[in-house]
CSV table of C-alpha atoms and ligand atoms in Angstrom, one decimal:
chain,number,residue,atom,x,y,z
A,429,LYS,CA,0.0,0.0,0.0
A,430,LYS,CA,1.2,3.5,-0.8
A,431,PRO,CA,0.5,6.8,0.9
A,432,SER,CA,-2.1,9.0,-0.7
A,433,SER,CA,-1.0,12.2,-2.6
A,434,THR,CA,1.4,14.1,-0.3
A,435,VAL,CA,3.3,17.4,-0.2
A,436,VAL,CA,6.4,17.1,2.0
A,437,PHE,CA,7.8,20.4,3.3
A,438,ILE,CA,11.3,20.2,4.7
A,439,PHE,CA,12.2,23.1,6.9
A,440,GLY,CA,16.0,23.3,7.1
A,441,GLY,CA,15.9,22.2,3.4
A,442,SER,CA,19.5,23.2,2.8
A,443,GLY,CA,20.7,21.6,6.0
A,444,ASP,CA,22.8,18.6,6.7
A,445,LEU,CA,20.0,16.3,7.8
A,446,ASN,CA,18.1,16.8,4.6
A,447,GLN,CA,21.1,16.3,2.4
A,448,ARG,CA,22.4,13.2,4.2
A,449,LYS,CA,19.3,11.5,5.4
A,450,LEU,CA,15.9,12.8,4.4
A,451,THR,CA,16.1,13.3,0.6
A,452,PRO,CA,18.2,10.1,0.1
A,453,ALA,CA,15.5,8.2,2.1
A,454,LEU,CA,12.7,9.7,0.0
A,455,TYR,CA,14.7,8.9,-3.1
A,456,ASN,CA,15.1,5.2,-2.0
A,457,LEU,CA,11.4,5.0,-1.3
A,458,PHE,CA,10.8,6.4,-4.8
A,459,ILE,CA,13.0,3.7,-6.4
A,460,ASP,CA,11.3,1.0,-4.4
A,461,ASP,CA,7.9,2.4,-5.5
A,462,PHE,CA,6.7,3.4,-2.1
A,463,MET,CA,6.2,7.1,-2.9
A,464,PRO,CA,2.6,8.2,-3.6
A,465,GLU,CA,1.5,8.6,-7.2
A,466,ASN,CA,1.4,12.3,-6.7
A,467,PHE,CA,3.9,13.9,-4.5
A,468,ALA,CA,6.0,17.1,-4.1
A,469,ILE,CA,9.0,17.7,-1.9
A,470,ILE,CA,9.6,21.3,-1.0
A,471,GLY,CA,12.7,22.4,0.8
A,472,THR,CA,12.4,25.7,2.6
A,473,GLY,CA,15.0,27.9,4.1
A,474,ARG,CA,16.6,31.3,4.0
A,475,THR,CA,19.3,30.5,1.6
A,476,ASP,CA,18.7,31.9,-1.9
A,477,TYR,CA,18.5,28.7,-4.1
A,478,SER,CA,17.0,28.3,-7.5
A,479,ASN,CA,15.2,25.0,-7.9
A,480,GLU,CA,18.0,23.9,-10.1
A,481,LYS,CA,20.7,24.7,-7.6
A,482,PHE,CA,18.7,23.1,-4.8
A,483,ARG,CA,18.3,19.9,-6.7
A,484,GLY,CA,22.0,19.8,-7.5
A,485,HIS,CA,22.8,20.2,-3.8
A,486,LEU,CA,20.5,17.2,-3.0
A,487,LEU,CA,21.9,15.1,-5.8
A,488,GLU,CA,25.3,15.5,-4.3
A,489,GLY,CA,23.8,14.1,-1.1
A,490,ILE,CA,22.2,11.2,-2.9
A,491,LYS,CA,25.5,10.3,-4.6
A,492,GLU,CA,27.2,10.2,-1.4
A,493,PHE,CA,24.7,8.9,1.1
A,494,SER,CA,21.9,7.0,-0.6
A,495,ARG,CA,22.2,3.2,-0.3
A,496,ARG,CA,20.9,3.1,-3.9
A,497,LYS,CA,23.5,5.4,-5.2
A,498,ASN,CA,24.8,2.8,-7.6
A,499,ASP,CA,21.4,1.7,-8.7
A,500,LYS,CA,21.2,1.2,-12.4
A,501,ASN,CA,17.6,2.1,-12.5
A,502,ALA,CA,18.1,5.2,-10.5
A,503,THR,CA,15.7,7.6,-12.0
A,504,TRP,CA,17.0,10.9,-10.6
A,505,GLU,CA,15.7,12.7,-13.7
A,506,ASN,CA,12.2,11.7,-12.9
A,507,PHE,CA,12.5,12.1,-9.1
A,508,GLN,CA,13.9,15.6,-9.3
A,509,GLN,CA,10.9,16.9,-11.0
A,510,HIS,CA,9.0,16.5,-7.8
A,511,ILE,CA,11.5,18.7,-5.9
A,512,SER,CA,11.4,22.4,-5.5
A,513,TYR,CA,12.6,25.1,-3.2
A,514,LEU,CA,10.7,27.8,-1.3
A,515,ARG,CA,12.8,30.6,0.0
A,516,MET,CA,11.2,32.0,3.2
A,517,ASP,CA,11.9,33.5,6.6
A,518,ALA,CA,10.5,31.2,9.1
A,519,ASP,CA,9.8,34.1,11.5
A,520,LYS,CA,7.8,36.1,8.9
A,521,PRO,CA,4.1,34.9,9.1
A,522,GLU,CA,3.5,36.4,5.6
A,523,ASP,CA,6.1,34.1,4.1
A,524,TYR,CA,3.9,31.1,5.0
A,525,ASN,CA,1.4,32.2,2.3
A,526,GLY,CA,3.9,30.5,-0.1
A,527,ILE,CA,3.1,27.2,1.5
A,528,THR,CA,-0.6,27.6,1.1
A,529,LYS,CA,-0.1,28.5,-2.5
A,530,ILE,CA,1.9,25.4,-3.2
A,531,ILE,CA,-0.7,23.1,-1.5
A,532,ASP,CA,-3.5,24.8,-3.5
A,533,ASP,CA,-1.5,24.4,-6.7
A,534,CYS,CA,-0.9,20.7,-6.0
A,535,GLU,CA,-4.5,20.2,-5.3
A,536,LYS,CA,-5.5,21.7,-8.6
A,537,THR,CA,-2.9,19.8,-10.6
A,538,TRP,CA,-3.6,16.4,-8.9
A,539,GLY,CA,-7.4,16.9,-8.8
A,540,GLU,CA,-7.4,15.8,-5.1
A,541,HIS,CA,-6.8,17.1,-1.7
A,542,PRO,CA,-3.2,16.2,-0.6
A,543,SER,CA,-1.9,15.1,2.8
A,544,VAL,CA,0.7,17.5,4.1
A,545,LEU,CA,3.8,16.6,6.1
A,546,PHE,CA,5.8,19.4,7.7
A,547,TYR,CA,9.3,18.1,8.6
A,548,LEU,CA,11.1,20.4,11.0
A,549,ALA,CA,14.8,19.6,10.4
A,550,VAL,CA,15.8,22.8,12.1
A,551,ALA,CA,17.6,24.0,15.2
A,552,PRO,CA,15.4,23.4,18.3
A,553,GLN,CA,15.0,27.1,19.1
A,554,LEU,CA,13.2,27.6,15.8
A,555,VAL,CA,10.6,24.9,16.4
A,556,PRO,CA,8.1,26.9,18.5
A,557,GLU,CA,7.9,29.8,16.0
A,558,ILE,CA,7.6,27.6,12.9
A,559,ALA,CA,5.0,25.3,14.6
A,560,THR,CA,3.0,28.3,15.7
A,561,ASN,CA,3.0,29.7,12.2
A,562,LEU,CA,2.1,26.4,10.6
A,563,SER,CA,-0.8,25.8,13.0
A,564,LYS,CA,-2.4,29.0,11.6
A,565,LEU,CA,-2.4,27.8,8.0
A,566,LYS,CA,-5.7,27.0,6.3
A,567,ILE,CA,-4.7,23.4,5.8
A,568,ASN,CA,-4.2,22.8,9.5
A,569,LYS,CA,-7.6,24.3,10.3
A,570,GLU,CA,-9.4,22.5,7.6
A,571,ASP,CA,-7.8,19.0,7.6
A,572,LYS,CA,-6.2,18.0,10.8
A,573,LYS,CA,-6.4,14.3,9.9
A,574,ASN,CA,-4.1,14.7,7.0
A,575,THR,CA,-1.8,17.4,8.2
A,576,ARG,CA,1.2,16.2,10.2
A,577,ILE,CA,4.3,17.7,11.7
A,578,VAL,CA,7.5,15.8,12.3
A,579,VAL,CA,9.8,17.1,15.0
A,580,GLU,CA,13.4,16.1,15.1
A,581,LYS,CA,15.5,15.6,18.3
A,582,PRO,CA,16.6,17.1,20.5
A,583,PHE,CA,13.1,17.3,21.9
A,584,GLY,CA,13.8,19.8,24.6
A,585,HIS,CA,16.9,20.3,26.6
A,586,ASP,CA,15.6,19.0,29.9
A,587,LEU,CA,12.3,18.0,31.5
A,588,GLN,CA,11.1,21.6,31.9
A,589,SER,CA,11.8,22.6,28.3
A,590,ALA,CA,10.4,19.4,26.9
A,591,LYS,CA,7.2,20.0,28.9
A,592,GLU,CA,7.0,23.5,27.5
A,593,LEU,CA,7.5,22.3,24.0
A,594,ASN,CA,4.9,19.6,24.4
A,595,SER,CA,2.4,22.0,25.9
A,596,LEU,CA,3.0,24.4,23.0
A,597,LEU,CA,2.7,21.8,20.3
A,598,THR,CA,-0.3,20.1,21.8
A,599,GLY,CA,-2.0,23.5,22.0
A,600,LEU,CA,-1.4,24.0,18.3
A,601,PHE,CA,-2.0,20.5,17.0
A,602,GLU,CA,-3.7,17.4,18.1
A,603,GLU,CA,-1.4,14.7,19.5
A,604,ASN,CA,-2.0,12.4,16.6
A,605,GLN,CA,-0.7,15.1,14.2
A,606,ILE,CA,2.7,15.3,16.0
A,607,TYR,CA,5.4,12.9,15.0
A,608,ARG,CA,8.4,13.1,17.4
A,609,ILE,CA,11.1,11.2,15.6
A,610,ASP,CA,13.7,8.9,17.1
A,611,HIS,CA,15.5,7.3,14.2
A,612,TYR,CA,16.6,4.2,16.3
A,613,LEU,CA,13.0,3.1,16.2
A,614,GLY,CA,13.1,2.9,12.5
A,615,LYS,CA,16.1,0.5,12.4
A,616,GLU,CA,15.2,-2.9,11.1
A,617,THR,CA,17.0,-4.7,13.9
A,618,VAL,CA,15.3,-2.6,16.5
A,619,GLN,CA,11.9,-3.3,15.0
A,620,ASN,CA,12.8,-7.0,15.0
A,621,ILE,CA,13.0,-7.1,18.8
A,622,LEU,CA,9.2,-7.1,18.8
A,623,ALA,CA,9.1,-10.0,16.3
A,624,LEU,CA,11.7,-12.0,18.3
A,625,ARG,CA,9.9,-11.5,21.6
A,626,PHE,CA,6.2,-11.6,20.6
A,627,ALA,CA,6.0,-13.7,17.4
A,628,ASN,CA,7.7,-16.7,19.2
A,629,ALA,CA,6.5,-18.5,22.3
A,630,LEU,CA,10.0,-19.6,23.0
A,631,PHE,CA,11.6,-16.6,24.7
A,632,GLU,CA,8.8,-14.9,26.5
A,633,PRO,CA,8.4,-17.4,29.3
A,634,ILE,CA,12.0,-16.9,30.4
A,635,TRP,CA,12.1,-13.2,29.6
A,636,ASN,CA,11.9,-12.0,33.2
A,637,CYS,CA,13.7,-11.7,36.6
A,638,ASN,CA,13.4,-15.4,37.3
A,639,TYR,CA,15.7,-16.3,34.4
A,640,ILE,CA,17.5,-13.1,33.4
A,641,ASP,CA,20.6,-12.0,35.4
A,642,HIS,CA,21.0,-8.7,33.7
A,643,VAL,CA,20.7,-6.8,30.5
A,644,GLN,CA,23.2,-4.6,28.7
A,645,ILE,CA,22.9,-2.1,26.0
A,646,THR,CA,26.0,-0.7,24.3
A,647,ALA,CA,25.8,2.1,21.7
A,648,ALA,CA,29.4,2.8,20.8
A,649,GLU,CA,30.7,5.0,18.1
A,650,THR,CA,34.2,5.4,16.7
A,651,VAL,CA,33.6,8.9,15.4
A,652,GLY,CA,34.2,11.9,17.6
A,653,VAL,CA,31.9,14.9,17.6
A,654,GLU,CA,33.1,15.8,14.1
A,655,ASP,CA,31.8,19.3,13.1
A,656,ARG,CA,28.9,19.3,15.6
A,657,GLY,CA,30.9,20.7,18.6
A,658,GLY,CA,28.5,23.7,18.9
A,659,TYR,CA,25.5,21.4,19.3
A,660,TYR,CA,27.2,18.8,21.3
A,661,GLU,CA,28.5,21.2,23.9
A,662,GLN,CA,25.0,21.9,24.9
A,663,ALA,CA,24.0,18.2,24.8
A,664,GLY,CA,26.5,15.6,25.9
A,665,ALA,CA,26.2,11.8,25.6
A,666,LEU,CA,23.5,11.4,28.2
A,667,ARG,CA,21.2,13.9,26.4
A,668,ASP,CA,22.3,12.9,22.9
A,669,MET,CA,21.9,9.2,23.1
A,670,VAL,CA,20.6,7.9,26.5
A,671,GLN,CA,17.5,10.1,27.0
A,672,ASN,CA,16.2,9.0,23.6
A,673,HIS,CA,17.7,6.2,21.6
A,674,ILE,CA,19.0,4.0,24.4
A,675,LEU,CA,15.8,4.4,26.6
A,676,GLN,CA,13.7,3.6,23.5
A,677,VAL,CA,15.6,0.4,22.8
A,678,LEU,CA,15.4,-0.5,26.5
A,679,CYS,CA,11.6,-0.1,26.3
A,680,MET,CA,11.5,-2.6,23.4
A,681,VAL,CA,13.5,-5.1,25.4
A,682,ALA,CA,11.5,-4.6,28.6
A,683,MET,CA,7.9,-3.9,27.6
A,684,GLU,CA,5.0,-6.2,28.2
A,685,ALA,CA,3.3,-8.0,25.3
A,686,PRO,CA,1.1,-5.6,23.4
A,687,VAL,CA,-2.4,-6.9,22.4
A,688,SER,CA,-2.2,-5.2,19.0
A,689,PHE,CA,0.2,-3.1,16.9
A,690,GLU,CA,-2.0,0.0,17.2
A,691,ALA,CA,0.2,3.0,17.9
A,692,ASN,CA,-1.2,3.9,21.3
A,693,GLU,CA,-1.2,0.3,22.5
A,694,ILE,CA,2.6,-0.1,21.8
A,695,ARG,CA,3.3,3.4,23.2
A,696,ASN,CA,1.3,2.7,26.3
A,697,LYS,CA,3.4,-0.4,26.9
A,698,LYS,CA,6.6,1.5,26.5
A,699,SER,CA,5.4,4.3,28.7
A,700,ASP,CA,4.8,1.7,31.4
A,701,VAL,CA,8.4,0.7,31.3
A,702,LEU,CA,9.7,4.3,31.5
A,703,ASN,CA,7.4,4.9,34.4
A,704,ALA,CA,8.7,1.9,36.2
A,705,ILE,CA,12.4,2.9,35.9
A,706,ARG,CA,13.6,3.7,39.4
A,707,LYS,CA,14.5,7.3,39.8
A,708,ILE,CA,18.1,7.6,40.9
A,709,ASN,CA,18.5,9.5,44.1
A,710,LYS,CA,20.6,12.6,43.5
A,711,HIS,CA,22.9,11.5,46.4
A,712,GLU,CA,23.6,8.2,44.7
A,713,VAL,CA,24.3,9.3,41.2
A,714,GLN,CA,27.9,8.3,41.5
A,715,LYS,CA,26.9,4.8,42.3
A,716,TYR,CA,24.7,4.4,39.2
A,717,ALA,CA,26.2,6.7,36.6
A,718,VAL,CA,29.6,7.3,35.1
A,719,ARG,CA,30.6,10.1,32.7
A,720,GLY,CA,33.6,10.5,30.5
A,721,GLN,CA,35.2,12.7,28.0
A,722,TYR,CA,37.8,11.7,25.4
A,723,GLY,CA,41.3,13.1,25.4
A,724,SER,CA,43.7,13.2,22.5
A,725,GLY,CA,45.5,10.1,21.2
A,726,TRP,CA,46.1,7.7,18.4
A,727,MET,CA,43.1,5.8,17.1
A,728,GLN,CA,43.2,3.4,14.2
A,729,GLY,CA,46.5,4.9,13.0
A,730,LYS,CA,45.3,8.5,13.2
A,731,LYS,CA,46.0,11.2,15.8
A,732,GLU,CA,42.7,12.4,17.2
A,733,LYS,CA,42.2,15.7,19.0
A,734,ALA,CA,40.9,15.8,22.5
A,735,TYR,CA,37.2,16.8,22.8
A,736,ARG,CA,38.3,20.1,24.4
A,737,GLU,CA,40.3,20.9,21.2
A,738,GLU,CA,37.4,20.3,18.8
A,739,LYS,CA,35.8,23.2,16.9
A,740,GLY,CA,33.0,25.0,18.8
A,741,VAL,CA,34.0,23.4,22.2
A,742,ASN,CA,35.0,25.2,25.3
A,743,PRO,CA,38.7,24.4,26.1
A,744,GLU,CA,37.6,23.6,29.7
A,745,SER,CA,34.4,21.8,28.7
A,746,ALA,CA,32.6,19.6,31.2
A,747,THR,CA,30.5,18.0,28.6
A,748,ASP,CA,30.2,14.2,28.7
A,749,THR,CA,31.2,12.3,25.5
A,750,PHE,CA,30.6,9.0,27.3
A,751,ALA,CA,27.9,7.9,29.7
A,752,ALA,CA,27.2,4.6,31.4
A,753,VAL,CA,24.2,4.1,33.7
A,754,LYS,CA,22.8,1.2,35.7
A,755,PHE,CA,19.0,1.3,35.7
A,756,TYR,CA,16.5,-0.8,37.6
A,757,ILE,CA,12.9,-1.3,36.4
A,758,ASP,CA,10.6,-1.7,39.4
A,759,ASN,CA,7.9,-4.0,38.2
A,760,TRP,CA,7.1,-7.7,38.6
A,761,ARG,CA,8.9,-8.7,35.4
A,762,TRP,CA,12.2,-6.9,36.1
A,763,GLN,CA,12.5,-6.6,39.9
A,764,GLY,CA,16.2,-6.7,40.8
A,765,VAL,CA,17.5,-7.1,37.2
A,766,PRO,CA,20.1,-4.4,36.4
A,767,PHE,CA,20.0,-2.8,33.0
A,768,TYR,CA,23.5,-1.5,32.2
A,769,VAL,CA,23.7,0.9,29.4
A,770,ARG,CA,26.7,2.8,27.9
A,771,THR,CA,27.4,5.0,25.0
A,772,GLY,CA,30.2,7.2,23.8
A,773,LYS,CA,32.2,8.9,21.0
A,774,HIS,CA,35.6,7.8,19.9
A,775,LEU,CA,35.3,4.3,21.4
A,776,MET,CA,37.0,1.2,20.1
A,777,GLU,CA,34.2,0.0,17.8
A,778,LYS,CA,31.0,1.2,16.1
A,779,THR,CA,28.5,-1.1,17.5
A,780,THR,CA,25.1,-1.2,19.0
A,781,LEU,CA,24.5,-4.3,21.0
A,782,ILE,CA,21.9,-5.7,23.4
A,783,THR,CA,22.9,-8.5,25.7
A,784,ILE,CA,20.4,-10.6,27.6
A,785,GLN,CA,22.4,-12.5,30.2
A,786,PHE,CA,20.6,-15.4,31.6
A,787,LYS,CA,21.1,-16.8,35.1
A,788,GLU,CA,23.5,-19.5,36.0
A,789,ALA,CA,22.4,-23.1,35.8
A,790,PRO,CA,20.9,-24.0,39.2
A,791,LYS,CA,23.5,-26.6,39.8
A,792,TYR,CA,26.7,-26.8,37.9
A,793,ALA,CA,27.5,-30.4,38.1
A,794,PHE,CA,30.5,-30.3,35.9
A,795,PRO,CA,34.0,-30.3,37.4
A,796,SER,CA,35.4,-26.8,37.5
A,797,GLU,CA,38.1,-27.6,34.9
A,798,ALA,CA,35.3,-28.3,32.4
A,799,SER,CA,34.8,-24.6,31.9
A,800,GLU,CA,35.5,-21.3,33.6
A,801,THR,CA,32.3,-19.6,32.6
A,802,TRP,CA,28.6,-19.8,32.9
A,803,ARG,CA,28.3,-16.6,30.9
A,804,ALA,CA,27.9,-18.4,27.7
A,805,ASN,CA,24.3,-18.5,28.7
A,806,ARG,CA,23.2,-15.4,26.8
A,807,LEU,CA,21.4,-13.9,23.9
A,808,THR,CA,22.9,-11.0,22.0
A,809,ILE,CA,21.1,-8.8,19.5
A,810,SER,CA,23.4,-6.8,17.3
A,811,ILE,CA,21.6,-3.8,16.0
A,812,GLN,CA,24.5,-2.4,13.9
A,813,PRO,CA,26.8,-2.7,12.0
A,814,GLU,CA,26.5,-6.5,12.2
A,815,MET,CA,22.8,-7.4,12.1
A,816,ASP,CA,22.4,-10.6,13.8
A,817,ILE,CA,21.0,-12.4,16.8
A,818,ARG,CA,23.2,-15.0,18.6
A,819,LEU,CA,22.4,-17.4,21.3
A,820,ARG,CA,25.5,-18.5,23.1
A,821,PHE,CA,25.4,-21.7,25.1
A,822,GLN,CA,27.8,-24.3,26.3
A,823,ALA,CA,28.6,-27.3,24.2
A,824,LYS,CA,30.8,-30.3,25.0
A,825,ARG,CA,34.0,-30.1,23.1
A,826,PRO,CA,34.6,-33.4,21.2
A,827,GLY,CA,37.0,-35.7,23.0
A,828,GLN,CA,37.3,-38.1,25.9
A,829,THR,CA,37.1,-35.5,28.6
A,830,MET,CA,34.1,-33.4,29.6
A,831,SER,CA,35.3,-30.1,28.5
A,832,LEU,CA,32.8,-27.3,27.9
A,833,ASN,CA,33.1,-24.6,25.4
A,834,PRO,CA,30.7,-21.7,24.5
A,835,VAL,CA,29.3,-21.9,21.0
A,836,ASP,CA,27.0,-19.5,19.0
A,837,MET,CA,23.8,-20.2,17.2
A,838,VAL,CA,23.5,-17.3,14.8
A,839,PHE,CA,20.8,-15.7,12.8
A,840,SER,CA,22.3,-13.2,10.4
A,841,TYR,CA,20.1,-10.9,8.4
A,842,ASN,CA,22.5,-10.8,5.5
A,843,ASP,CA,22.8,-14.5,5.2
A,844,ASN,CA,19.0,-15.1,5.5
A,845,TYR,CA,17.6,-12.3,3.3
A,846,ASP,CA,18.5,-11.0,-0.1
A,847,GLU,CA,16.3,-8.0,0.3
A,848,PRO,CA,18.2,-4.8,1.0
A,849,GLN,CA,17.6,-3.3,4.4
A,850,PRO,CA,15.6,0.0,4.3
A,851,GLU,CA,17.2,2.7,6.3
A,852,ALA,CA,15.6,4.0,9.4
A,853,TYR,CA,14.6,7.3,7.8
A,854,GLU,CA,12.9,5.5,4.9
A,855,THR,CA,10.8,3.5,7.3
A,856,LEU,CA,9.9,6.4,9.4
A,857,LEU,CA,9.2,8.8,6.5
A,858,LEU,CA,6.9,6.3,4.9
A,859,ASP,CA,5.1,5.7,8.3
A,860,ALA,CA,4.7,9.5,8.7
A,861,MET,CA,3.2,9.8,5.1
A,862,MET,CA,0.9,6.9,5.9
A,863,GLY,CA,-0.2,8.4,9.2
A,864,ASN,CA,1.2,5.6,11.3
A,865,ALA,CA,2.7,6.9,14.5
A,866,THR,CA,3.5,3.6,16.2
A,867,GLN,CA,7.3,4.1,15.9
A,868,PHE,CA,7.2,7.7,17.0
A,869,MET,CA,7.3,9.0,20.5
A,870,ARG,CA,4.3,10.3,22.2
A,871,GLY,CA,4.6,13.4,24.3
A,872,ASP,CA,4.4,11.6,27.7
A,873,GLN,CA,7.2,9.2,26.7
A,874,VAL,CA,9.6,12.0,26.0
A,875,GLU,CA,8.8,13.6,29.3
A,876,ILE,CA,9.2,10.5,31.4
A,877,ALA,CA,12.5,9.8,29.6
A,878,TRP,CA,13.7,13.2,30.7
A,879,GLU,CA,12.5,12.5,34.2
A,880,VAL,CA,14.6,9.4,34.2
A,881,VAL,CA,17.9,11.1,33.3
A,882,ALA,CA,17.1,14.4,35.2
A,883,PRO,CA,18.8,13.5,38.5
A,884,ILE,CA,22.0,12.5,36.7
A,885,LEU,CA,22.0,15.6,34.5
A,886,GLU,CA,21.4,17.9,37.4
A,887,THR,CA,24.0,16.3,39.6
A,888,TRP,CA,26.6,16.3,36.8
A,889,GLU,CA,25.9,19.9,36.0
A,890,SER,CA,26.1,21.0,39.6
A,891,ARG,CA,29.4,19.2,40.2
A,892,PRO,CA,32.0,19.8,37.5
A,893,PRO,CA,34.1,16.8,36.7
A,894,VAL,CA,37.6,16.7,38.2
A,895,ASP,CA,39.1,14.1,36.0
A,896,PHE,CA,38.2,15.2,32.4
A,897,PRO,CA,39.5,14.1,29.9
A,898,ASN,CA,39.4,10.6,31.4
A,899,TYR,CA,39.5,8.2,28.4
A,900,ALA,CA,41.7,7.7,25.4
A,901,PRO,CA,40.2,7.6,21.9
A,902,GLY,CA,39.9,4.0,20.8
A,903,SER,CA,39.3,2.7,24.3
A,904,TRP,CA,36.1,1.5,25.8
A,905,GLY,CA,35.7,4.6,27.9
A,906,PRO,CA,36.7,5.6,31.4
A,907,GLU,CA,37.9,3.0,33.9
A,908,ASP,CA,35.0,3.9,36.2
A,909,ALA,CA,32.6,2.4,33.6
A,910,GLU,CA,34.3,-0.9,34.0
A,911,ALA,CA,34.1,-0.5,37.7
A,912,LEU,CA,30.4,0.3,37.6
A,913,ILE,CA,29.6,-3.2,36.3
A,914,ALA,CA,32.6,-5.0,37.9
A,915,ARG,CA,31.4,-4.1,41.3
A,916,ASP,CA,28.4,-6.3,40.7
A,917,GLY,CA,30.7,-9.2,39.5
A,918,ARG,CA,29.9,-8.7,35.8
A,919,THR,CA,31.6,-7.4,32.7
A,920,TRP,CA,30.7,-5.5,29.6
A,921,VAL,CA,30.0,-7.7,26.6
A,922,THR,CA,31.6,-7.0,23.2
A,923,LEU,CA,31.2,-9.5,20.4
A,924,PRO,CA,34.3,-11.4,19.3
B,263,BG6,C1,22.2,10.9,16.7
B,263,BG6,C2,23.1,11.6,17.6
B,263,BG6,O1,20.9,11.0,17.2
B,263,BG6,O2,22.5,9.5,16.6
B,263,BG6,C3,24.6,11.5,17.1
B,263,BG6,O3,22.8,13.0,17.6
B,263,BG6,C4,24.9,10.0,16.9
B,263,BG6,O4,25.5,12.1,17.9
B,263,BG6,C5,23.8,9.3,16.0
B,263,BG6,O5,26.1,9.9,16.2
B,263,BG6,C6,24.0,7.8,16.0
B,263,BG6,O6,23.1,7.3,15.1
B,263,BG6,P1,23.5,5.9,14.3
B,263,BG6,O7,22.3,5.6,13.5
B,263,BG6,O8,24.7,6.2,13.5
B,263,BG6,O9,23.8,4.9,15.4
């Protein structure tokens, strides 16, 4: 099924996100025949672009970032005819008439009333003004059902600002018109967590505190902050990755079984998890959370600058480029099971990995020399770059002695499917065009997620770090992060 006729307006049209992710995703959808019969993509911004020049700018992005860049059937010529540029000042209400005119023109040409998607790929401080102006447009007054607004992260800077933004947006639009995007929810492997858990009867009976010792989520990156120092200074790893992506993934792992795939049903179940996360007492933050910042050093044969030397960064910056937290979920299913999460820039590997570590066998009858570890007993879900699920268990090594040895039973996406994987933004843009908000965040989820990280943020901000920088590029982060988990007799898992 395809979306009905749609006009997509991309605010921040000349920006990085559009060039790298949004237009390449729309282009891939076009090649795969998921775009509506009638559609128009309109980039807006202050830069003075002709349509021609704007298209050229987007083509460069496609050539570099589209997974279909080498596609022989790539029909850029055809696709580009759907793209145009509207120069406008987002803070001038009169400039929004240009939007109404485009929608009216499309309606005339197509002979039907289009759905409209406003994608706000802009700096967060511009969102309130643009949203206010958009809400006043004729289209939003007349057709709320088919008018949608997509808001990029960061959604607020803290609990207070997220609440303010939610209250502003919900005053202007209905909740079901607002699509708060978290691109991790569009990743194939993240969506597959629901299939693994709820389309099989095998795992669910043991998916709880009776059988699971602990859960780990690692979202490690090898890149530093690149040219985003200005943004990152105000964010840090906890805001940039934990408050959104990691907590959303944690919800997929920990949620109860939904009774349907209806957007609010799934989102209710996730909100239940977020609500059950134990709020860390401010006096105990040190026990539950570790922050880090990378120094300079050699990584993969290249000398990397310290974070404090990056462009746009304060030379005495206290911003965290690494965060590790131990969470508890206080409900029946997860009572007493720690969820260790960690994320950071300039770490040893680019990897996003979920580990479900099962409990030790009740009685280990084998002689101790048979094996040193019971930790084989685990399921790992690799989100990226490897896309696989592996169940590691003990096997008897062939031979006359009883010697145990961990082995992996692996399901690999690439080995099992020839179909290419759609990128997260493809999936989410298609959902937004179809009016399916299941994989988007509801207002309450964003707020509870801020509540969860608030005590850590507030404590860190009130107590400047004394040991920054505290990890070398190419390492696994600060030593304290190892200690966080080692204190409990456990270790971080990385795949071989
Ligand atoms: C973004 C963060 O939301 O996610 C970036 O702002 C981070 O700092 C990126 O690099 C990671 O996304 P992915 O899909 O590459 O894991």
